PDB file of N, CA, C and O in Angstrom:
ATOM      1  N   UNK A   1     -27.929 114.113 112.351  1.00 83.00           N
ATOM      2  CA  UNK A   1     -27.542 115.395 112.767  1.00 83.00           C
ATOM      3  C   UNK A   1     -28.675 116.499 112.273  1.00 83.00           C
ATOM      4  O   UNK A   1     -28.793 117.257 113.112  1.00 83.00           O
ATOM      5  N   UNK A   2     -29.139 116.250 111.217  1.00 82.00           N
ATOM      6  CA  UNK A   2     -30.131 117.186 110.824  1.00 82.00           C
ATOM      7  C   UNK A   2     -31.418 117.196 111.782  1.00 82.00           C
ATOM      8  O   UNK A   2     -31.971 118.162 112.009  1.00 82.00           O
ATOM      9  N   UNK A   3     -31.590 115.898 112.460  1.00 81.00           N
ATOM     10  CA  UNK A   3     -32.676 115.844 113.255  1.00 81.00           C
ATOM     11  C   UNK A   3     -32.429 116.661 114.529  1.00 81.00           C
ATOM     12  O   UNK A   3     -33.395 117.009 115.168  1.00 81.00           O
ATOM     13  N   UNK A   4     -31.144 116.859 114.769  1.00 85.00           N
ATOM     14  CA  UNK A   4     -30.740 117.723 116.009  1.00 85.00           C
ATOM     15  C   UNK A   4     -30.671 119.121 115.792  1.00 85.00           C
ATOM     16  O   UNK A   4     -30.204 119.835 116.725  1.00 85.00           O
ATOM     17  N   UNK A   5     -30.684 119.462 114.527  1.00 89.00           N
ATOM     18  CA  UNK A   5     -30.574 120.847 114.145  1.00 89.00           C
ATOM     19  C   UNK A   5     -29.179 121.316 113.777  1.00 89.00           C
ATOM     20  O   UNK A   5     -28.899 122.590 113.580  1.00 89.00           O
ATOM     21  N   UNK A   6     -28.251 120.384 113.528  1.00 91.00           N
ATOM     22  CA  UNK A   6     -26.929 120.739 113.192  1.00 91.00           C
ATOM     23  C   UNK A   6     -26.901 121.152 111.796  1.00 91.00           C
ATOM     24  O   UNK A   6     -27.659 120.738 110.987  1.00 91.00           O
ATOM     25  N   UNK A   7     -26.124 122.188 111.531  1.00 93.00           N
ATOM     26  CA  UNK A   7     -26.076 122.743 110.162  1.00 93.00           C
ATOM     27  C   UNK A   7     -24.548 122.607 109.671  1.00 93.00           C
ATOM     28  O   UNK A   7     -23.645 122.293 110.250  1.00 93.00           O
ATOM     29  N   UNK A   8     -24.505 122.562 108.319  1.00 92.00           N
ATOM     30  CA  UNK A   8     -23.342 122.260 107.475  1.00 92.00           C
ATOM     31  C   UNK A   8     -22.807 123.480 106.780  1.00 92.00           C
ATOM     32  O   UNK A   8     -23.639 124.345 106.559  1.00 92.00           O
ATOM     33  N   UNK A   9     -21.634 123.396 106.491  1.00 93.00           N
ATOM     34  CA  UNK A   9     -21.029 124.385 105.496  1.00 93.00           C
ATOM     35  C   UNK A   9     -21.423 124.165 104.143  1.00 93.00           C
ATOM     36  O   UNK A   9     -22.146 123.238 103.864  1.00 93.00           O
ATOM     37  N   UNK A  10     -21.019 124.906 103.055  1.00 92.00           N
ATOM     38  CA  UNK A  10     -21.334 124.731 101.760  1.00 92.00           C
ATOM     39  C   UNK A  10     -20.930 123.323 101.224  1.00 92.00           C
ATOM     40  O   UNK A  10     -21.472 122.944 100.075  1.00 92.00           O
ATOM     41  N   UNK A  11     -19.970 122.635 101.833  1.00 87.00           N
ATOM     42  CA  UNK A  11     -19.475 121.402 101.516  1.00 87.00           C
ATOM     43  C   UNK A  11     -20.417 120.309 101.930  1.00 87.00           C
ATOM     44  O   UNK A  11     -20.166 119.094 101.607  1.00 87.00           O
ATOM     45  N   UNK A  12     -21.371 120.462 102.768  1.00 87.00           N
ATOM     46  CA  UNK A  12     -22.267 119.430 103.219  1.00 87.00           C
ATOM     47  C   UNK A  12     -21.812 118.856 104.465  1.00 87.00           C
ATOM     48  O   UNK A  12     -22.492 118.090 105.112  1.00 87.00           O
ATOM     49  N   UNK A  13     -20.576 119.090 104.964  1.00 85.00           N
ATOM     50  CA  UNK A  13     -19.947 118.575 106.107  1.00 85.00           C
ATOM     51  C   UNK A  13     -20.511 119.465 107.362  1.00 85.00           C
ATOM     52  O   UNK A  13     -20.470 120.661 107.320  1.00 85.00           O
ATOM     53  N   UNK A  14     -20.703 118.817 108.616  1.00 88.00           N
ATOM     54  CA  UNK A  14     -21.053 119.752 109.767  1.00 88.00           C
ATOM     55  C   UNK A  14     -20.155 120.793 110.031  1.00 88.00           C
ATOM     56  O   UNK A  14     -18.831 120.521 109.912  1.00 88.00           O
ATOM     57  N   UNK A  15     -20.564 121.948 110.300  1.00 91.00           N
ATOM     58  CA  UNK A  15     -19.659 123.146 110.519  1.00 91.00           C
ATOM     59  C   UNK A  15     -20.298 124.110 111.505  1.00 91.00           C
ATOM     60  O   UNK A  15     -21.507 124.464 111.459  1.00 91.00           O
ATOM     61  N   UNK A  16     -19.435 124.704 112.370  1.00 94.00           N
ATOM     62  CA  UNK A  16     -19.817 125.562 113.313  1.00 94.00           C
ATOM     63  C   UNK A  16     -20.215 126.795 112.560  1.00 94.00           C
ATOM     64  O   UNK A  16     -19.547 127.210 111.670  1.00 94.00           O
ATOM     65  N   UNK A  17     -21.469 127.328 112.758  1.00 95.00           N
ATOM     66  CA  UNK A  17     -21.941 128.524 112.000  1.00 95.00           C
ATOM     67  C   UNK A  17     -22.467 128.198 110.650  1.00 95.00           C
ATOM     68  O   UNK A  17     -22.680 129.168 109.823  1.00 95.00           O
ATOM     69  N   UNK A  18     -22.651 126.943 110.335  1.00 95.00           N
ATOM     70  CA  UNK A  18     -23.046 126.573 109.032  1.00 95.00           C
ATOM     71  C   UNK A  18     -24.579 126.905 108.792  1.00 95.00           C
ATOM     72  O   UNK A  18     -25.288 127.291 109.766  1.00 95.00           O
ATOM     73  N   UNK A  19     -24.893 126.974 107.538  1.00 95.00           N
ATOM     74  CA  UNK A  19     -26.470 127.254 107.328  1.00 95.00           C
ATOM     75  C   UNK A  19     -27.111 126.341 106.424  1.00 95.00           C
ATOM     76  O   UNK A  19     -28.276 126.474 106.029  1.00 95.00           O
ATOM     77  N   UNK A  20     -26.422 125.215 105.936  1.00 93.00           N
ATOM     78  CA  UNK A  20     -26.948 124.270 104.991  1.00 93.00           C
ATOM     79  C   UNK A  20     -27.235 122.945 105.640  1.00 93.00           C
ATOM     80  O   UNK A  20     -26.715 122.766 106.822  1.00 93.00           O
ATOM     81  N   UNK A  21     -28.108 122.096 105.202  1.00 90.00           N
ATOM     82  CA  UNK A  21     -28.304 120.816 105.740  1.00 90.00           C
ATOM     83  C   UNK A  21     -27.154 119.845 105.717  1.00 90.00           C
ATOM     84  O   UNK A  21     -26.354 120.051 104.654  1.00 90.00           O
ATOM     85  N   UNK A  22     -26.986 119.006 106.679  1.00 87.00           N
ATOM     86  CA  UNK A  22     -25.933 118.077 106.616  1.00 87.00           C
ATOM     87  C   UNK A  22     -26.074 117.070 105.613  1.00 87.00           C
ATOM     88  O   UNK A  22     -27.136 116.489 105.629  1.00 87.00           O
ATOM     89  N   UNK A  23     -25.178 116.828 104.626  1.00 84.00           N
ATOM     90  CA  UNK A  23     -25.316 115.796 103.594  1.00 84.00           C
ATOM     91  C   UNK A  23     -24.112 114.776 103.588  1.00 84.00           C
ATOM     92  O   UNK A  23     -24.125 113.768 103.003  1.00 84.00           O
ATOM     93  N   UNK A  24     -23.129 115.162 104.324  1.00 81.00           N
ATOM     94  CA  UNK A  24     -21.916 114.436 104.350  1.00 81.00           C
ATOM     95  C   UNK A  24     -21.447 114.237 105.866  1.00 81.00           C
ATOM     96  O   UNK A  24     -21.307 115.066 106.524  1.00 81.00           O
ATOM     97  N   UNK A  25     -21.124 113.010 106.236  1.00 78.00           N
ATOM     98  CA  UNK A  25     -20.818 112.707 107.666  1.00 78.00           C
ATOM     99  C   UNK A  25     -19.950 111.483 107.651  1.00 78.00           C
ATOM    100  O   UNK A  25     -20.630 110.438 107.324  1.00 78.00           O
ATOM    101  N   UNK A  26     -18.749 111.326 108.063  1.00 79.00           N
ATOM    102  CA  UNK A  26     -18.170 110.061 108.129  1.00 79.00           C
ATOM    103  C   UNK A  26     -17.539 109.702 106.830  1.00 79.00           C
ATOM    104  O   UNK A  26     -17.624 110.304 105.900  1.00 79.00           O
ATOM    105  N   UNK A  27     -16.917 108.390 106.845  1.00 82.00           N
ATOM    106  CA  UNK A  27     -16.165 107.978 105.736  1.00 82.00           C
ATOM    107  C   UNK A  27     -17.071 106.874 105.002  1.00 82.00           C
ATOM    108  O   UNK A  27     -16.967 106.567 103.914  1.00 82.00           O
ATOM    109  N   UNK A  28     -17.625 106.054 105.804  1.00 84.00           N
ATOM    110  CA  UNK A  28     -18.272 104.780 105.281  1.00 84.00           C
ATOM    111  C   UNK A  28     -19.713 104.540 105.933  1.00 84.00           C
ATOM    112  O   UNK A  28     -19.769 104.851 107.086  1.00 84.00           O
ATOM    113  N   UNK A  29     -20.554 103.812 105.232  1.00 83.00           N
ATOM    114  CA  UNK A  29     -21.845 103.499 105.848  1.00 83.00           C
ATOM    115  C   UNK A  29     -21.881 101.825 105.822  1.00 83.00           C
ATOM    116  O   UNK A  29     -23.114 101.399 106.075  1.00 83.00           O
ATOM    117  N   UNK A  30     -21.061 101.288 105.366  1.00 86.00           N
ATOM    118  CA  UNK A  30     -21.014  99.712 105.238  1.00 86.00           C
ATOM    119  C   UNK A  30     -19.828  99.155 105.914  1.00 86.00           C
ATOM    120  O   UNK A  30     -18.660  99.582 105.642  1.00 86.00           O
ATOM    121  N   UNK A  31     -20.090  98.209 106.733  1.00 86.00           N
ATOM    122  CA  UNK A  31     -18.979  97.579 107.437  1.00 86.00           C
ATOM    123  C   UNK A  31     -17.954  97.030 106.357  1.00 86.00           C
ATOM    124  O   UNK A  31     -16.675  97.116 106.786  1.00 86.00           O
ATOM    125  N   UNK A  32     -18.212  96.483 105.371  1.00 89.00           N
ATOM    126  CA  UNK A  32     -17.285  96.022 104.319  1.00 89.00           C
ATOM    127  C   UNK A  32     -16.234  96.997 104.011  1.00 89.00           C
ATOM    128  O   UNK A  32     -15.046  96.604 103.609  1.00 89.00           O
ATOM    129  N   UNK A  33     -16.629  98.255 104.129  1.00 87.00           N
ATOM    130  CA  UNK A  33     -15.674  99.377 103.511  1.00 87.00           C
ATOM    131  C   UNK A  33     -14.633  99.509 104.504  1.00 87.00           C
ATOM    132  O   UNK A  33     -13.463 100.124 104.209  1.00 87.00           O
ATOM    133  N   UNK A  34     -14.675  99.046 105.895  1.00 86.00           N
ATOM    134  CA  UNK A  34     -13.565  99.237 106.833  1.00 86.00           C
ATOM    135  C   UNK A  34     -12.533  98.200 106.695  1.00 86.00           C
ATOM    136  O   UNK A  34     -11.455  98.406 107.223  1.00 86.00           O
ATOM    137  N   UNK A  35     -12.633  97.181 105.774  1.00 86.00           N
ATOM    138  CA  UNK A  35     -11.561  96.172 105.516  1.00 86.00           C
ATOM    139  C   UNK A  35     -10.394  96.825 105.049  1.00 86.00           C
ATOM    140  O   UNK A  35     -10.428  97.650 104.074  1.00 86.00           O
ATOM    141  N   UNK A  36      -9.238  96.728 105.711  1.00 82.00           N
ATOM    142  CA  UNK A  36      -7.932  97.489 105.346  1.00 82.00           C
ATOM    143  C   UNK A  36      -7.748  98.548 106.276  1.00 82.00           C
ATOM    144  O   UNK A  36      -6.716  99.359 106.237  1.00 82.00           O
ATOM    145  N   UNK A  37      -8.508  98.616 107.408  1.00 84.00           N
ATOM    146  CA  UNK A  37      -8.103  99.571 108.483  1.00 84.00           C
ATOM    147  C   UNK A  37      -8.628 101.150 108.069  1.00 84.00           C
ATOM    148  O   UNK A  37      -8.020 101.984 108.654  1.00 84.00           O
ATOM    149  N   UNK A  38      -9.575 101.228 107.152  1.00 80.00           N
ATOM    150  CA  UNK A  38      -9.863 102.558 106.857  1.00 80.00           C
ATOM    151  C   UNK A  38      -9.078 103.162 105.755  1.00 80.00           C
ATOM    152  O   UNK A  38      -8.964 104.393 105.661  1.00 80.00           O
ATOM    153  N   UNK A  39      -8.393 102.398 104.980  1.00 87.00           N
ATOM    154  CA  UNK A  39      -7.540 102.778 103.890  1.00 87.00           C
ATOM    155  C   UNK A  39      -8.168 102.993 102.650  1.00 87.00           C
ATOM    156  O   UNK A  39      -7.764 103.495 101.727  1.00 87.00           O
ATOM    157  N   UNK A  40      -9.535 102.362 102.468  1.00 85.00           N
ATOM    158  CA  UNK A  40     -10.337 102.459 101.250  1.00 85.00           C
ATOM    159  C   UNK A  40     -10.864 103.907 101.071  1.00 85.00           C
ATOM    160  O   UNK A  40     -10.959 104.728 102.139  1.00 85.00           O
ATOM    161  N   UNK A  41     -10.984 104.491  99.796  1.00 85.00           N
ATOM    162  CA  UNK A  41     -11.458 105.898  99.810  1.00 85.00           C
ATOM    163  C   UNK A  41     -12.747 106.061 100.493  1.00 85.00           C
ATOM    164  O   UNK A  41     -13.628 105.130 100.473  1.00 85.00           O
ATOM    165  N   UNK A  42     -13.171 107.241 100.990  1.00 81.00           N
ATOM    166  CA  UNK A  42     -14.366 107.461 101.591  1.00 81.00           C
ATOM    167  C   UNK A  42     -15.602 107.228 100.592  1.00 81.00           C
ATOM    168  O   UNK A  42     -15.608 107.766  99.515  1.00 81.00           O
ATOM    169  N   UNK A  43     -16.464 106.483 101.041  1.00 82.00           N
ATOM    170  CA  UNK A  43     -17.783 106.063 100.132  1.00 82.00           C
ATOM    171  C   UNK A  43     -18.952 105.959 101.012  1.00 82.00           C
ATOM    172  O   UNK A  43     -18.955 105.175 102.112  1.00 82.00           O
ATOM    173  N   UNK A  44     -20.056 106.681 100.683  1.00 79.00           N
ATOM    174  CA  UNK A  44     -21.303 106.663 101.311  1.00 79.00           C
ATOM    175  C   UNK A  44     -22.213 105.963 100.437  1.00 79.00           C
ATOM    176  O   UNK A  44     -22.449 106.709  99.264  1.00 79.00           O
ATOM    177  N   UNK A  45     -22.707 104.861 100.480  1.00 79.00           N
ATOM    178  CA  UNK A  45     -23.523 104.122  99.539  1.00 79.00           C
ATOM    179  C   UNK A  45     -24.945 104.578  99.604  1.00 79.00           C
ATOM    180  O   UNK A  45     -25.649 104.566  98.733  1.00 79.00           O
ATOM    181  N   UNK A  46     -25.534 104.935 100.875  1.00 78.00           N
ATOM    182  CA  UNK A  46     -26.981 105.335 101.083  1.00 78.00           C
ATOM    183  C   UNK A  46     -26.856 106.614 101.897  1.00 78.00           C
ATOM    184  O   UNK A  46     -27.123 106.460 103.024  1.00 78.00           O
ATOM    185  N   UNK A  47     -26.951 107.682 101.257  1.00 69.00           N
ATOM    186  CA  UNK A  47     -26.820 108.972 101.991  1.00 69.00           C
ATOM    187  C   UNK A  47     -28.186 109.523 102.408  1.00 69.00           C
ATOM    188  O   UNK A  47     -28.308 110.556 102.965  1.00 69.00           O
ATOM    189  N   UNK A  48     -29.272 108.740 102.192  1.00 69.00           N
ATOM    190  CA  UNK A  48     -30.537 109.200 102.532  1.00 69.00           C
ATOM    191  C   UNK A  48     -30.742 109.312 104.106  1.00 69.00           C
ATOM    192  O   UNK A  48     -29.896 109.057 104.960  1.00 69.00           O
ATOM    193  N   UNK A  49     -31.794 110.180 104.391  1.00 67.00           N
ATOM    194  CA  UNK A  49     -31.991 110.304 105.890  1.00 67.00           C
ATOM    195  C   UNK A  49     -33.488 110.052 106.047  1.00 67.00           C
ATOM    196  O   UNK A  49     -34.313 109.831 105.215  1.00 67.00           O
ATOM    197  N   UNK A  50     -33.714 109.988 107.356  1.00 68.00           N
ATOM    198  CA  UNK A  50     -35.179 109.769 107.808  1.00 68.00           C
ATOM    199  C   UNK A  50     -35.753 111.156 107.991  1.00 68.00           C
ATOM    200  O   UNK A  50     -35.729 111.794 109.094  1.00 68.00           O
ATOM    201  N   UNK A  51     -36.409 111.650 107.018  1.00 70.00           N
ATOM    202  CA  UNK A  51     -36.776 113.037 106.961  1.00 70.00           C
ATOM    203  C   UNK A  51     -37.989 113.328 108.086  1.00 70.00           C
ATOM    204  O   UNK A  51     -38.033 114.492 108.470  1.00 70.00           O
ATOM    205  N   UNK A  52     -38.514 112.320 108.565  1.00 70.00           N
ATOM    206  CA  UNK A  52     -39.546 112.625 109.536  1.00 70.00           C
ATOM    207  C   UNK A  52     -39.074 112.985 110.872  1.00 70.00           C
ATOM    208  O   UNK A  52     -39.643 113.605 111.784  1.00 70.00           O
ATOM    209  N   UNK A  53     -37.561 112.768 111.109  1.00 69.00           N
ATOM    210  CA  UNK A  53     -36.921 113.243 112.176  1.00 69.00           C
ATOM    211  C   UNK A  53     -36.183 114.575 112.045  1.00 69.00           C
ATOM    212  O   UNK A  53     -35.548 115.112 112.932  1.00 69.00           O
ATOM    213  N   UNK A  54     -36.309 115.148 110.930  1.00 70.00           N
ATOM    214  CA  UNK A  54     -35.668 116.372 110.646  1.00 70.00           C
ATOM    215  C   UNK A  54     -36.137 117.659 111.518  1.00 70.00           C
ATOM    216  O   UNK A  54     -37.210 117.730 111.787  1.00 70.00           O
ATOM    217  N   UNK A  55     -35.223 118.356 112.147  1.00 70.00           N
ATOM    218  CA  UNK A  55     -35.572 119.578 112.952  1.00 70.00           C
ATOM    219  C   UNK A  55     -36.259 120.598 112.122  1.00 70.00           C
ATOM    220  O   UNK A  55     -35.895 120.774 111.089  1.00 70.00           O
ATOM    221  N   UNK A  56     -37.235 121.289 112.558  1.00 71.00           N
ATOM    222  CA  UNK A  56     -37.911 122.438 111.949  1.00 71.00           C
ATOM    223  C   UNK A  56     -37.349 123.628 112.409  1.00 71.00           C
ATOM    224  O   UNK A  56     -38.077 124.405 113.195  1.00 71.00           O
ATOM    225  N   UNK A  57     -36.128 123.927 112.172  1.00 59.00           N
ATOM    226  CA  UNK A  57     -35.563 125.234 112.693  1.00 59.00           C
ATOM    227  C   UNK A  57     -35.069 126.204 111.634  1.00 59.00           C
ATOM    228  O   UNK A  57     -34.986 125.911 110.600  1.00 59.00           O
TER     229      UNK A  57
END
């Protein structure tokens, strides 16, 4: 999302009119966490991004 220039609110989630980088998106980043139909607590194990694709806006 950062590569496309999307901005986040102060909580890190994408937000219309946001001004911060997106740091939170979705509930899981590992297939194993979907076991149980999405009833596990939200967990992002690898929040890193590919900074070479970040928009310069």
